[in-house]
């Protein structure tokens, strides 16, 4: 099974600053998808951004962008102009492109992001 | 739009009791999943289903059972609850894995 590693249990950022959350993964597959999910205190899982492995271009969604390094198996999330509402647990997740996996997600252990005024 | 609905939101069980966690989606998604989230451990896959009548085990299936008689519903059954099953349970659905939509979770405590 593919493993996803988030090496930063906690991160802190000041409002309006930029923060980068790290994620590495282990796979022998060439085609797959990577995701970042946000989980605020409400417990709801919210999709932040998605990256297809076959795409060279890094995905962006407003203030959120990724740095996808396929050879290094690295998938970091950059949050620009951080806001108080960004405070949450962030999970990196891997999804195989193979239907045999049921398209299930493999999650990392998460990074807790604190945003200070 | 309801999306993925889980019931109950909270439950306390005694050791050895049984219960069913309900999950329903109204998006006509073919894929459905059950995950559990333990503190500091991320989410782990319990069971999944690729369509009505088809289910398969995930990473941590022991102590659980599922069924999928309709496209909309995917209940998770706990038999003989144990303290190790204390966790937050999430149901999710997707259309061919394009994007997973999650329910709001069920916090289960076994005492």
PDB file of C-alpha atoms in Angstrom:
ATOM      1  CA  UNK A   1       0.000   0.000   0.000  1.00  0.00           C
ATOM      2  CA  UNK A   2       1.104   3.512  -0.669  1.00  0.00           C
ATOM      3  CA  UNK A   3       2.242   5.493   2.349  1.00  0.00           C
ATOM      4  CA  UNK A   4       1.832   9.210   2.863  1.00  0.00           C
ATOM      5  CA  UNK A   5       4.088  11.074   5.283  1.00  0.00           C
ATOM      6  CA  UNK A   6       3.479  14.473   6.784  1.00  0.00           C
ATOM      7  CA  UNK A   7       6.553  15.267   8.837  1.00  0.00           C
ATOM      8  CA  UNK A   8       5.213  18.422  10.508  1.00  0.00           C
ATOM      9  CA  UNK A   9       2.680  17.590  13.255  1.00  0.00           C
ATOM     10  CA  UNK A  10       2.167  21.323  13.932  1.00  0.00           C
ATOM     11  CA  UNK A  11       2.867  24.557  12.107  1.00  0.00           C
ATOM     12  CA  UNK A  12       2.253  28.175  12.997  1.00  0.00           C
ATOM     13  CA  UNK A  13       1.876  31.221  10.760  1.00  0.00           C
ATOM     14  CA  UNK A  14       1.016  34.858  11.302  1.00  0.00           C
ATOM     15  CA  UNK A  15      -1.989  36.328   9.610  1.00  0.00           C
ATOM     16  CA  UNK A  16      -1.199  37.597   6.067  1.00  0.00           C
ATOM     17  CA  UNK A  17       2.027  35.563   5.927  1.00  0.00           C
ATOM     18  CA  UNK A  18       2.797  32.502   3.817  1.00  0.00           C
ATOM     19  CA  UNK A  19       3.218  28.961   5.100  1.00  0.00           C
ATOM     20  CA  UNK A  20       4.181  25.704   3.407  1.00  0.00           C
ATOM     21  CA  UNK A  21       3.030  22.290   4.582  1.00  0.00           C
ATOM     22  CA  UNK A  22       5.083  19.273   3.536  1.00  0.00           C
ATOM     23  CA  UNK A  23       3.989  15.897   2.252  1.00  0.00           C
ATOM     24  CA  UNK A  24       5.909  12.990   0.785  1.00  0.00           C
ATOM     25  CA  UNK A  25       4.542   9.712  -0.500  1.00  0.00           C
ATOM     26  CA  UNK A  26       5.774   6.329  -1.531  1.00  0.00           C
ATOM     27  CA  UNK A  27       4.445   4.618  -4.646  1.00  0.00           C
ATOM     28  CA  UNK A  28       5.535   2.501  -7.573  1.00  0.00           C
ATOM     29  CA  UNK A  29       2.661   3.722  -9.731  1.00  0.00           C
ATOM     30  CA  UNK A  30       3.089   6.261 -12.481  1.00  0.00           C
ATOM     31  CA  UNK A  31      -0.501   7.469 -12.558  1.00  0.00           C
ATOM     32  CA  UNK A  32      -2.220   8.726  -9.432  1.00  0.00           C
ATOM     33  CA  UNK A  33      -3.854  11.708  -7.783  1.00  0.00           C
ATOM     34  CA  UNK A  34      -2.844  13.771  -4.787  1.00  0.00           C
ATOM     35  CA  UNK A  35      -5.084  15.846  -2.570  1.00  0.00           C
ATOM     36  CA  UNK A  36      -4.966  18.262   0.311  1.00  0.00           C
ATOM     37  CA  UNK A  37      -7.958  18.206   2.666  1.00  0.00           C
ATOM     38  CA  UNK A  38      -8.728  20.709   5.408  1.00  0.00           C
ATOM     39  CA  UNK A  39     -10.449  19.669   8.625  1.00  0.00           C
ATOM     40  CA  UNK A  40     -11.547  22.591  10.827  1.00  0.00           C
ATOM     41  CA  UNK A  41     -12.797  22.074  14.392  1.00  0.00           C
ATOM     42  CA  UNK A  42     -16.250  21.337  12.963  1.00  0.00           C
ATOM     43  CA  UNK A  43     -14.751  17.994  11.822  1.00  0.00           C
ATOM     44  CA  UNK A  44     -15.944  18.451   8.238  1.00  0.00           C
ATOM     45  CA  UNK A  45     -13.452  17.256   5.600  1.00  0.00           C
ATOM     46  CA  UNK A  46     -13.063  19.921   2.923  1.00  0.00           C
ATOM     47  CA  UNK A  47     -11.164  19.441  -0.322  1.00  0.00           C
ATOM     48  CA  UNK A  48      -8.584  22.203  -0.729  1.00  0.00           C
ATOM     49  CA  UNK A  49      -6.762  21.233  -3.893  1.00  0.00           C
ATOM     50  CA  UNK A  50      -6.152  18.299  -6.228  1.00  0.00           C
ATOM     51  CA  UNK A  51      -3.186  17.382  -8.440  1.00  0.00           C
ATOM     52  CA  UNK A  52      -3.134  14.806 -11.215  1.00  0.00           C
ATOM     53  CA  UNK A  53       0.263  13.113 -11.475  1.00  0.00           C
ATOM     54  CA  UNK A  54       0.279  13.240 -15.278  1.00  0.00           C
ATOM     55  CA  UNK A  55       0.044  17.026 -15.212  1.00  0.00           C
ATOM     56  CA  UNK A  56       3.307  18.928 -15.076  1.00  0.00           C
ATOM     57  CA  UNK A  57       1.663  22.168 -14.032  1.00  0.00           C
ATOM     58  CA  UNK A  58       1.188  22.738 -10.326  1.00  0.00           C
ATOM     59  CA  UNK A  59      -2.419  23.153  -9.236  1.00  0.00           C
ATOM     60  CA  UNK A  60      -3.614  26.438  -7.744  1.00  0.00           C
ATOM     61  CA  UNK A  61      -6.864  27.445  -6.064  1.00  0.00           C
ATOM     62  CA  UNK A  62      -6.945  31.104  -5.078  1.00  0.00           C
ATOM     63  CA  UNK A  63      -4.519  31.449  -2.111  1.00  0.00           C
ATOM     64  CA  UNK A  64      -3.638  27.763  -2.159  1.00  0.00           C
ATOM     65  CA  UNK A  65      -1.018  26.266  -4.439  1.00  0.00           C
ATOM     66  CA  UNK A  66       1.053  23.118  -4.534  1.00  0.00           C
ATOM     67  CA  UNK A  67       4.627  22.277  -5.401  1.00  0.00           C
ATOM     68  CA  UNK A  68       4.427  18.837  -7.006  1.00  0.00           C
ATOM     69  CA  UNK A  69       7.778  17.143  -7.515  1.00  0.00           C
ATOM     70  CA  UNK A  70       6.993  13.760  -9.058  1.00  0.00           C
ATOM     71  CA  UNK A  71      10.535  12.396  -9.124  1.00  0.00           C
ATOM     72  CA  UNK A  72      11.057  13.333  -5.498  1.00  0.00           C
ATOM     73  CA  UNK A  73       7.546  12.123  -4.571  1.00  0.00           C
ATOM     74  CA  UNK A  74       6.874  15.379  -2.826  1.00  0.00           C
ATOM     75  CA  UNK A  75       3.626  17.355  -2.702  1.00  0.00           C
ATOM     76  CA  UNK A  76       3.728  20.483  -0.551  1.00  0.00           C
ATOM     77  CA  UNK A  77       0.899  22.947   0.029  1.00  0.00           C
ATOM     78  CA  UNK A  78       1.538  26.685   0.107  1.00  0.00           C
ATOM     79  CA  UNK A  79      -0.999  28.967   1.728  1.00  0.00           C
ATOM     80  CA  UNK A  80      -0.517  32.624   0.870  1.00  0.00           C
ATOM     81  CA  UNK A  81      -1.956  35.598   2.760  1.00  0.00           C
ATOM     82  CA  UNK A  82      -2.971  33.331   5.634  1.00  0.00           C
ATOM     83  CA  UNK A  83      -6.288  34.058   7.307  1.00  0.00           C
ATOM     84  CA  UNK A  84      -7.639  33.135  10.723  1.00  0.00           C
ATOM     85  CA  UNK A  85     -10.114  30.849   8.993  1.00  0.00           C
ATOM     86  CA  UNK A  86      -7.252  28.767   7.605  1.00  0.00           C
ATOM     87  CA  UNK A  87      -6.558  27.377  11.072  1.00  0.00           C
ATOM     88  CA  UNK A  88      -7.309  23.666  10.834  1.00  0.00           C
ATOM     89  CA  UNK A  89      -5.832  20.216  10.476  1.00  0.00           C
ATOM     90  CA  UNK A  90      -4.539  19.614   6.955  1.00  0.00           C
ATOM     91  CA  UNK A  91      -4.320  16.142   5.481  1.00  0.00           C
ATOM     92  CA  UNK A  92      -2.369  15.065   2.447  1.00  0.00           C
ATOM     93  CA  UNK A  93      -3.910  12.127   0.598  1.00  0.00           C
ATOM     94  CA  UNK A  94      -2.938   9.799  -2.242  1.00  0.00           C
ATOM     95  CA  UNK A  95      -5.324   8.057  -4.609  1.00  0.00           C
ATOM     96  CA  UNK A  96      -4.344   5.389  -7.077  1.00  0.00           C
ATOM     97  CA  UNK A  97      -5.594   5.698 -10.643  1.00  0.00           C
ATOM     98  CA  UNK A  98      -6.262   1.953 -10.632  1.00  0.00           C
ATOM     99  CA  UNK A  99      -9.882   0.887 -10.256  1.00  0.00           C
ATOM    100  CA  UNK A 100      -8.635  -2.115  -8.242  1.00  0.00           C
ATOM    101  CA  UNK A 101      -8.010   0.228  -5.315  1.00  0.00           C
ATOM    102  CA  UNK A 102     -11.649   1.321  -5.307  1.00  0.00           C
ATOM    103  CA  UNK A 103     -10.256   4.824  -5.738  1.00  0.00           C
ATOM    104  CA  UNK A 104      -9.895   4.989  -1.971  1.00  0.00           C
ATOM    105  CA  UNK A 105      -7.754   7.677  -0.360  1.00  0.00           C
ATOM    106  CA  UNK A 106      -4.592   6.999   1.667  1.00  0.00           C
ATOM    107  CA  UNK A 107      -4.134   9.770   4.204  1.00  0.00           C
ATOM    108  CA  UNK A 108      -1.152  11.153   6.026  1.00  0.00           C
ATOM    109  CA  UNK A 109      -1.339  11.794   9.761  1.00  0.00           C
ATOM    110  CA  UNK A 110      -2.060  15.470   9.292  1.00  0.00           C
ATOM    111  CA  UNK A 111      -0.515  18.833  10.131  1.00  0.00           C
ATOM    112  CA  UNK A 112      -2.229  21.138  12.599  1.00  0.00           C
ATOM    113  CA  UNK A 113      -1.999  24.730  11.387  1.00  0.00           C
ATOM    114  CA  UNK A 114      -2.280  27.561  13.878  1.00  0.00           C
ATOM    115  CA  UNK A 115      -2.842  31.092  12.557  1.00  0.00           C
ATOM    116  CA  UNK A 116      -1.928  33.933  14.910  1.00  0.00           C
ATOM    117  CA  UNK A 117      -3.174  37.535  14.601  1.00  0.00           C
TER     118      UNK A 117
ATOM    119  CA  UNK B   1     -28.193  19.828  -1.201  1.00  0.00           C
ATOM    120  CA  UNK B   2     -27.824  17.135   1.460  1.00  0.00           C
ATOM    121  CA  UNK B   3     -24.682  15.448   0.070  1.00  0.00           C
ATOM    122  CA  UNK B   4     -23.510  12.705   2.449  1.00  0.00           C
ATOM    123  CA  UNK B   5     -25.543  12.303   5.620  1.00  0.00           C
ATOM    124  CA  UNK B   6     -24.342  10.320   8.607  1.00  0.00           C
ATOM    125  CA  UNK B   7     -26.348   9.395  11.672  1.00  0.00           C
ATOM    126  CA  UNK B   8     -25.928   9.539  14.576  1.00  0.00           C
ATOM    127  CA  UNK B   9     -23.407  12.322  15.189  1.00  0.00           C
ATOM    128  CA  UNK B  10     -22.480  11.040  18.636  1.00  0.00           C
ATOM    129  CA  UNK B  11     -22.946   7.712  20.390  1.00  0.00           C
ATOM    130  CA  UNK B  12     -21.740   6.014  23.549  1.00  0.00           C
ATOM    131  CA  UNK B  13     -21.755   2.220  23.524  1.00  0.00           C
ATOM    132  CA  UNK B  14     -21.036  -0.283  26.222  1.00  0.00           C
ATOM    133  CA  UNK B  15     -18.508  -3.021  25.580  1.00  0.00           C
ATOM    134  CA  UNK B  16     -20.172  -5.909  23.785  1.00  0.00           C
ATOM    135  CA  UNK B  17     -23.083  -3.900  22.402  1.00  0.00           C
ATOM    136  CA  UNK B  18     -23.789  -3.643  18.701  1.00  0.00           C
ATOM    137  CA  UNK B  19     -24.871  -0.747  16.550  1.00  0.00           C
ATOM    138  CA  UNK B  20     -25.205   0.433  12.970  1.00  0.00           C
ATOM    139  CA  UNK B  21     -23.823   3.700  11.687  1.00  0.00           C
ATOM    140  CA  UNK B  22     -25.988   5.005   8.891  1.00  0.00           C
ATOM    141  CA  UNK B  23     -24.720   6.714   5.753  1.00  0.00           C
ATOM    142  CA  UNK B  24     -26.757   8.011   2.857  1.00  0.00           C
ATOM    143  CA  UNK B  25     -25.816  10.050  -0.196  1.00  0.00           C
ATOM    144  CA  UNK B  26     -28.097  11.746  -2.684  1.00  0.00           C
ATOM    145  CA  UNK B  27     -25.568  12.417  -5.457  1.00  0.00           C
ATOM    146  CA  UNK B  28     -25.985   9.071  -7.247  1.00  0.00           C
ATOM    147  CA  UNK B  29     -22.343   8.248  -6.565  1.00  0.00           C
ATOM    148  CA  UNK B  30     -21.257   4.712  -7.276  1.00  0.00           C
ATOM    149  CA  UNK B  31     -18.304   4.612  -4.854  1.00  0.00           C
ATOM    150  CA  UNK B  32     -18.775   4.785  -1.104  1.00  0.00           C
ATOM    151  CA  UNK B  33     -16.314   4.463   1.768  1.00  0.00           C
ATOM    152  CA  UNK B  34     -16.028   4.155   5.513  1.00  0.00           C
ATOM    153  CA  UNK B  35     -12.997   5.600   7.284  1.00  0.00           C
ATOM    154  CA  UNK B  36     -12.067   5.866  10.921  1.00  0.00           C
ATOM    155  CA  UNK B  37     -10.019   8.682  12.375  1.00  0.00           C
ATOM    156  CA  UNK B  38      -8.026   8.137  15.534  1.00  0.00           C
ATOM    157  CA  UNK B  39      -6.179  11.015  17.248  1.00  0.00           C
ATOM    158  CA  UNK B  40      -2.898  11.768  15.495  1.00  0.00           C
ATOM    159  CA  UNK B  41      -3.366   8.913  13.031  1.00  0.00           C
ATOM    160  CA  UNK B  42      -5.163  10.380  10.038  1.00  0.00           C
ATOM    161  CA  UNK B  43      -8.004   8.489   8.381  1.00  0.00           C
ATOM    162  CA  UNK B  44      -7.883   4.775   7.695  1.00  0.00           C
ATOM    163  CA  UNK B  45     -10.096   2.866   5.297  1.00  0.00           C
ATOM    164  CA  UNK B  46     -12.431   0.283   6.849  1.00  0.00           C
ATOM    165  CA  UNK B  47     -14.571  -0.836   3.902  1.00  0.00           C
ATOM    166  CA  UNK B  48     -15.545   0.445   0.511  1.00  0.00           C
ATOM    167  CA  UNK B  49     -18.139  -0.269  -2.146  1.00  0.00           C
ATOM    168  CA  UNK B  50     -17.974   0.252  -5.897  1.00  0.00           C
ATOM    169  CA  UNK B  51     -21.699  -0.133  -6.404  1.00  0.00           C
ATOM    170  CA  UNK B  52     -24.854  -1.738  -5.058  1.00  0.00           C
ATOM    171  CA  UNK B  53     -24.177  -5.316  -3.993  1.00  0.00           C
ATOM    172  CA  UNK B  54     -20.370  -5.003  -4.126  1.00  0.00           C
ATOM    173  CA  UNK B  55     -18.213  -4.352  -1.075  1.00  0.00           C
ATOM    174  CA  UNK B  56     -14.570  -4.923  -0.219  1.00  0.00           C
ATOM    175  CA  UNK B  57     -12.285  -4.682   2.791  1.00  0.00           C
ATOM    176  CA  UNK B  58      -9.986  -1.797   3.424  1.00  0.00           C
ATOM    177  CA  UNK B  59      -6.995  -1.488   5.732  1.00  0.00           C
ATOM    178  CA  UNK B  60      -8.782  -2.009   9.087  1.00  0.00           C
ATOM    179  CA  UNK B  61     -11.946  -4.137   8.561  1.00  0.00           C
ATOM    180  CA  UNK B  62     -11.820  -6.325  11.679  1.00  0.00           C
ATOM    181  CA  UNK B  63     -14.838  -5.912  13.930  1.00  0.00           C
ATOM    182  CA  UNK B  64     -16.978  -4.288  11.243  1.00  0.00           C
ATOM    183  CA  UNK B  65     -19.407  -5.329   8.539  1.00  0.00           C
ATOM    184  CA  UNK B  66     -21.043  -3.437   5.693  1.00  0.00           C
ATOM    185  CA  UNK B  67     -23.749  -3.922   3.124  1.00  0.00           C
ATOM    186  CA  UNK B  68     -24.787  -1.990   0.044  1.00  0.00           C
ATOM    187  CA  UNK B  69     -28.282  -2.898  -1.049  1.00  0.00           C
ATOM    188  CA  UNK B  70     -28.940   0.434  -2.770  1.00  0.00           C
ATOM    189  CA  UNK B  71     -26.808   3.083  -4.456  1.00  0.00           C
ATOM    190  CA  UNK B  72     -27.755   5.612  -1.775  1.00  0.00           C
ATOM    191  CA  UNK B  73     -27.094   3.739   1.475  1.00  0.00           C
ATOM    192  CA  UNK B  74     -23.956   2.209   2.948  1.00  0.00           C
ATOM    193  CA  UNK B  75     -24.423   1.267   6.625  1.00  0.00           C
ATOM    194  CA  UNK B  76     -21.528   0.179   8.850  1.00  0.00           C
ATOM    195  CA  UNK B  77     -22.260  -2.457  11.461  1.00  0.00           C
ATOM    196  CA  UNK B  78     -20.260  -2.856  14.659  1.00  0.00           C
ATOM    197  CA  UNK B  79     -20.702  -6.207  16.366  1.00  0.00           C
ATOM    198  CA  UNK B  80     -19.501  -6.711  19.949  1.00  0.00           C
ATOM    199  CA  UNK B  81     -18.130  -3.204  20.428  1.00  0.00           C
ATOM    200  CA  UNK B  82     -14.648  -2.941  21.959  1.00  0.00           C
ATOM    201  CA  UNK B  83     -12.781   0.070  23.426  1.00  0.00           C
ATOM    202  CA  UNK B  84     -10.413  -0.081  20.429  1.00  0.00           C
ATOM    203  CA  UNK B  85     -13.351   0.961  18.253  1.00  0.00           C
ATOM    204  CA  UNK B  86     -13.591   4.311  19.997  1.00  0.00           C
ATOM    205  CA  UNK B  87     -12.992   6.693  17.111  1.00  0.00           C
ATOM    206  CA  UNK B  88     -14.540   9.187  14.738  1.00  0.00           C
ATOM    207  CA  UNK B  89     -16.116   7.495  11.734  1.00  0.00           C
ATOM    208  CA  UNK B  90     -16.479   9.147   8.350  1.00  0.00           C
ATOM    209  CA  UNK B  91     -18.543   8.036   5.418  1.00  0.00           C
ATOM    210  CA  UNK B  92     -17.618   9.354   1.967  1.00  0.00           C
ATOM    211  CA  UNK B  93     -18.789   8.963  -1.593  1.00  0.00           C
ATOM    212  CA  UNK B  94     -17.411   9.728  -5.020  1.00  0.00           C
ATOM    213  CA  UNK B  95     -18.249   9.360  -8.683  1.00  0.00           C
ATOM    214  CA  UNK B  96     -15.478   7.137 -10.041  1.00  0.00           C
ATOM    215  CA  UNK B  97     -13.080   8.659  -7.515  1.00  0.00           C
ATOM    216  CA  UNK B  98     -13.070  12.116  -9.036  1.00  0.00           C
ATOM    217  CA  UNK B  99     -13.660  13.874  -5.724  1.00  0.00           C
ATOM    218  CA  UNK B 100     -14.630  12.379  -2.390  1.00  0.00           C
ATOM    219  CA  UNK B 101     -17.442  14.039  -0.469  1.00  0.00           C
ATOM    220  CA  UNK B 102     -17.479  13.381   3.253  1.00  0.00           C
ATOM    221  CA  UNK B 103     -20.209  13.237   5.839  1.00  0.00           C
ATOM    222  CA  UNK B 104     -19.831  15.159   9.075  1.00  0.00           C
ATOM    223  CA  UNK B 105     -18.642  12.153  11.022  1.00  0.00           C
ATOM    224  CA  UNK B 106     -19.848  10.084  13.970  1.00  0.00           C
ATOM    225  CA  UNK B 107     -17.984  10.262  17.243  1.00  0.00           C
ATOM    226  CA  UNK B 108     -18.254   6.856  18.890  1.00  0.00           C
ATOM    227  CA  UNK B 109     -17.102   6.081  22.410  1.00  0.00           C
ATOM    228  CA  UNK B 110     -17.042   2.507  23.718  1.00  0.00           C
ATOM    229  CA  UNK B 111     -16.937   2.246  27.507  1.00  0.00           C
TER     230      UNK B 111
END
